[in-house]
Amino acid sequence: MAVFEFLLILLSAILLSNFINRFIPKITTPVIQILLGVCISFLPLRINFELETELFFVLFVAPLIFQTSMQADNKIFWKFRGTILNMAFVLVILSVVGIGYAVHLMIPAIPLAVAFTLIAALGPTDDVAVASVAKRVKIPKKLMAVISGESIINDASGIVSFQIALAAVLSGSFSITQAAGNLAFVAIGGILTGLCIALS
């Protein structure tokens, strides 16, 4: 019952965010939803339940990415595949390392591994946010295709980077071999799974 009540509250917040967005179109819907989520967290709801991470990805992240990928321009996506792959993997990893070191240098109280974990969680581009911003800002079609394509496939590098950084925080050790292996496993496994589903 508690789960149902909480889901009902979230659904009401989503409907309210769309209503607010009609009157304040300059603020994107995801930003409004985040603010409403913060407000909900202060309510004395007495609702306590845990949502498994894997279940969250299956129920929310996967359908959103699938919807965005179905709307993508395949020809442009393939034409700029090199740029998209570099942004999705190389840029995300460099951002995690570079900005992580910068955060640690600016705030020495934050351990380096914790800084990496924070940036890995924030680094990957959100495809829903990209689509929301693109509705209000005139972005060239090719540039939008590159950004959208990068946001679709950057979850592999972002999730693996987060897992590795979190493991380093908890264990105090880091293995570049294991990190590269996990990234290759997620990327290649995702490609093979998608091909199997597409050809079936």
GROMACS .gro file of C-alpha atoms in nm, residues 12-170:
model
  159
   12SER     CA    1   0.064   1.369  -0.932
   13ALA     CA    2   0.400   1.549  -0.928
   14ILE     CA    3   0.456   1.458  -1.294
   15LEU     CA    4   0.115   1.593  -1.392
   16LEU     CA    5   0.179   1.907  -1.186
   17SER     CA    6   0.518   1.957  -1.355
   18ASN     CA    7   0.354   1.952  -1.700
   19PHE     CA    8   0.091   2.199  -1.578
   20ILE     CA    9   0.358   2.435  -1.440
   21ASN     CA   10   0.563   2.404  -1.758
   22ARG     CA   11   0.274   2.541  -1.963
   23PHE     CA   12   0.277   2.862  -1.759
   24ILE     CA   13   0.657   2.881  -1.725
   25PRO     CA   14   0.788   2.733  -2.052
   26LYS     CA   15   1.139   2.874  -2.001
   27ILE     CA   16   1.198   2.620  -1.723
   28THR     CA   17   1.227   2.270  -1.866
   29THR     CA   18   1.005   1.993  -1.733
   30PRO     CA   19   1.294   1.785  -1.587
   31VAL     CA   20   1.409   2.084  -1.378
   32ILE     CA   21   1.055   2.136  -1.247
   33GLN     CA   22   1.029   1.767  -1.163
   34ILE     CA   23   1.358   1.778  -0.973
   35LEU     CA   24   1.233   2.075  -0.769
   36LEU     CA   25   0.905   1.897  -0.697
   37GLY     CA   26   1.101   1.588  -0.593
   38VAL     CA   27   1.297   1.798  -0.346
   39CYS     CA   28   0.971   1.935  -0.205
   40ILE     CA   29   0.827   1.583  -0.172
   41SER     CA   30   1.134   1.472   0.023
   42PHE     CA   31   1.046   1.722   0.300
   43LEU     CA   32   0.689   1.593   0.342
   44PRO     CA   33   0.619   1.374   0.649
   45LEU     CA   34   0.494   1.083   0.441
   46ARG     CA   35   0.624   0.799   0.661
   47ILE     CA   36   0.675   0.592   0.347
   48ASN     CA   37   0.986   0.378   0.345
   49PHE     CA   38   1.065   0.126   0.072
   50GLU     CA   39   1.370   0.032  -0.131
   51LEU     CA   40   1.381   0.013  -0.510
   52GLU     CA   41   1.642  -0.218  -0.653
   53THR     CA   42   1.889  -0.045  -0.886
   54GLU     CA   43   1.848  -0.309  -1.156
   55LEU     CA   44   1.469  -0.273  -1.141
   56PHE     CA   45   1.499   0.105  -1.174
   57PHE     CA   46   1.705   0.069  -1.492
   58VAL     CA   47   1.458  -0.178  -1.643
   59LEU     CA   48   1.144   0.018  -1.557
   60PHE     CA   49   1.259   0.375  -1.627
   61VAL     CA   50   1.598   0.417  -1.794
   62ALA     CA   51   1.569   0.146  -2.061
   63PRO     CA   52   1.227   0.258  -2.198
   64LEU     CA   53   1.338   0.623  -2.214
   65ILE     CA   54   1.656   0.535  -2.403
   66PHE     CA   55   1.460   0.304  -2.634
   67GLN     CA   56   1.210   0.579  -2.715
   68THR     CA   57   1.489   0.826  -2.794
   69SER     CA   58   1.673   0.572  -3.011
   70MET     CA   59   1.358   0.504  -3.213
   71GLN     CA   60   1.333   0.876  -3.294
   72ALA     CA   61   1.701   0.909  -3.392
   73ASP     CA   62   1.809   0.962  -3.753
   74ASN     CA   63   1.995   0.640  -3.836
   75LYS     CA   64   2.174   0.783  -4.141
   76ILE     CA   65   2.317   1.080  -3.955
   77PHE     CA   66   2.391   0.859  -3.655
   78TRP     CA   67   2.599   0.624  -3.872
   79LYS     CA   68   2.767   0.911  -4.056
   80PHE     CA   69   2.896   1.066  -3.733
   81ARG     CA   70   2.953   0.735  -3.551
   82GLY     CA   71   3.318   0.820  -3.482
   83THR     CA   72   3.235   1.150  -3.315
   84ILE     CA   73   2.947   0.996  -3.120
   85LEU     CA   74   3.158   0.706  -2.991
   86ASN     CA   75   3.441   0.939  -2.890
   87MET     CA   76   3.199   1.161  -2.699
   88ALA     CA   77   3.018   0.867  -2.541
   89PHE     CA   78   3.329   0.687  -2.417
   90VAL     CA   79   3.647   0.894  -2.438
   91LEU     CA   80   3.489   1.226  -2.339
   92VAL     CA   81   3.295   1.074  -2.047
   93ILE     CA   82   3.606   0.903  -1.907
   94LEU     CA   83   3.824   1.212  -1.953
   95SER     CA   84   3.555   1.424  -1.787
   96VAL     CA   85   3.538   1.190  -1.489
   97VAL     CA   86   3.915   1.192  -1.444
   98GLY     CA   87   3.978   1.560  -1.522
   99ILE     CA   88   3.688   1.716  -1.334
  100GLY     CA   89   3.730   1.464  -1.053
  101TYR     CA   90   4.088   1.579  -0.997
  102ALA     CA   91   3.975   1.943  -1.020
  103VAL     CA   92   3.707   1.890  -0.754
  104HIS     CA   93   3.960   1.715  -0.529
  105LEU     CA   94   4.210   2.001  -0.569
  106MET     CA   95   3.949   2.270  -0.500
  107ILE     CA   96   3.799   2.081  -0.205
  108PRO     CA   97   4.074   1.862  -0.053
  109ALA     CA   98   3.829   1.731   0.208
  110ILE     CA   99   3.661   1.531  -0.071
  111PRO     CA  100   3.866   1.214  -0.137
  112LEU     CA  101   3.971   1.160  -0.498
  113ALA     CA  102   3.768   0.840  -0.534
  114VAL     CA  103   3.458   1.015  -0.401
  115ALA     CA  104   3.511   1.300  -0.649
  116PHE     CA  105   3.533   1.046  -0.932
  117THR     CA  106   3.210   0.884  -0.812
  118LEU     CA  107   3.029   1.218  -0.804
  119ILE     CA  108   3.137   1.321  -1.155
  120ALA     CA  109   3.064   0.973  -1.295
  121ALA     CA  110   2.707   1.004  -1.167
  122LEU     CA  111   2.665   1.351  -1.319
  123GLY     CA  112   2.878   1.312  -1.632
  124PRO     CA  113   2.668   1.122  -1.890
  125THR     CA  114   2.428   1.332  -2.094
  126ASP     CA  115   2.060   1.266  -2.021
  127ASP     CA  116   1.876   1.196  -2.346
  128VAL     CA  117   1.545   1.315  -2.198
  129ALA     CA  118   1.700   1.648  -2.093
  130VAL     CA  119   1.859   1.690  -2.437
  131ALA     CA  120   1.523   1.638  -2.608
  132SER     CA  121   1.354   1.879  -2.368
  133VAL     CA  122   1.610   2.155  -2.424
  134ALA     CA  123   1.605   2.102  -2.802
  135LYS     CA  124   1.234   2.186  -2.809
  136ARG     CA  125   1.309   2.539  -2.690
  137VAL     CA  126   1.648   2.609  -2.847
  138LYS     CA  127   1.719   2.600  -3.219
  139ILE     CA  128   1.995   2.342  -3.259
  140PRO     CA  129   2.127   2.240  -3.605
  141LYS     CA  130   1.996   1.900  -3.709
  142LYS     CA  131   2.339   1.739  -3.743
  143LEU     CA  132   2.457   1.871  -3.406
  144MET     CA  133   2.135   1.752  -3.244
  145ALA     CA  134   2.183   1.408  -3.398
  146VAL     CA  135   2.537   1.385  -3.256
  147ILE     CA  136   2.429   1.499  -2.907
  148SER     CA  137   2.126   1.271  -2.909
  149GLY     CA  138   2.330   0.975  -3.031
  150GLU     CA  139   2.591   1.033  -2.764
  151SER     CA  140   2.326   1.054  -2.493
  152ILE     CA  141   2.182   0.718  -2.604
  153ILE     CA  142   2.502   0.513  -2.574
  154ASN     CA  143   2.699   0.697  -2.306
  155ASP     CA  144   2.531   0.506  -2.026
  156ALA     CA  145   2.776   0.219  -2.071
  157SER     CA  146   3.080   0.433  -1.992
  158GLY     CA  147   2.894   0.636  -1.728
  159ILE     CA  148   2.761   0.337  -1.535
  160VAL     CA  149   3.090   0.147  -1.550
  161SER     CA  150   3.283   0.457  -1.439
  162PHE     CA  151   3.044   0.501  -1.148
  163GLN     CA  152   3.072   0.134  -1.045
  164ILE     CA  153   3.451   0.143  -1.059
  165ALA     CA  154   3.474   0.470  -0.865
  166LEU     CA  155   3.229   0.343  -0.604
  167ALA     CA  156   3.424   0.018  -0.569
  168ALA     CA  157   3.742   0.222  -0.520
  169VAL     CA  158   3.571   0.421  -0.243
  170LEU     CA  159   3.454   0.108  -0.063
   0.00000   0.00000   0.00000
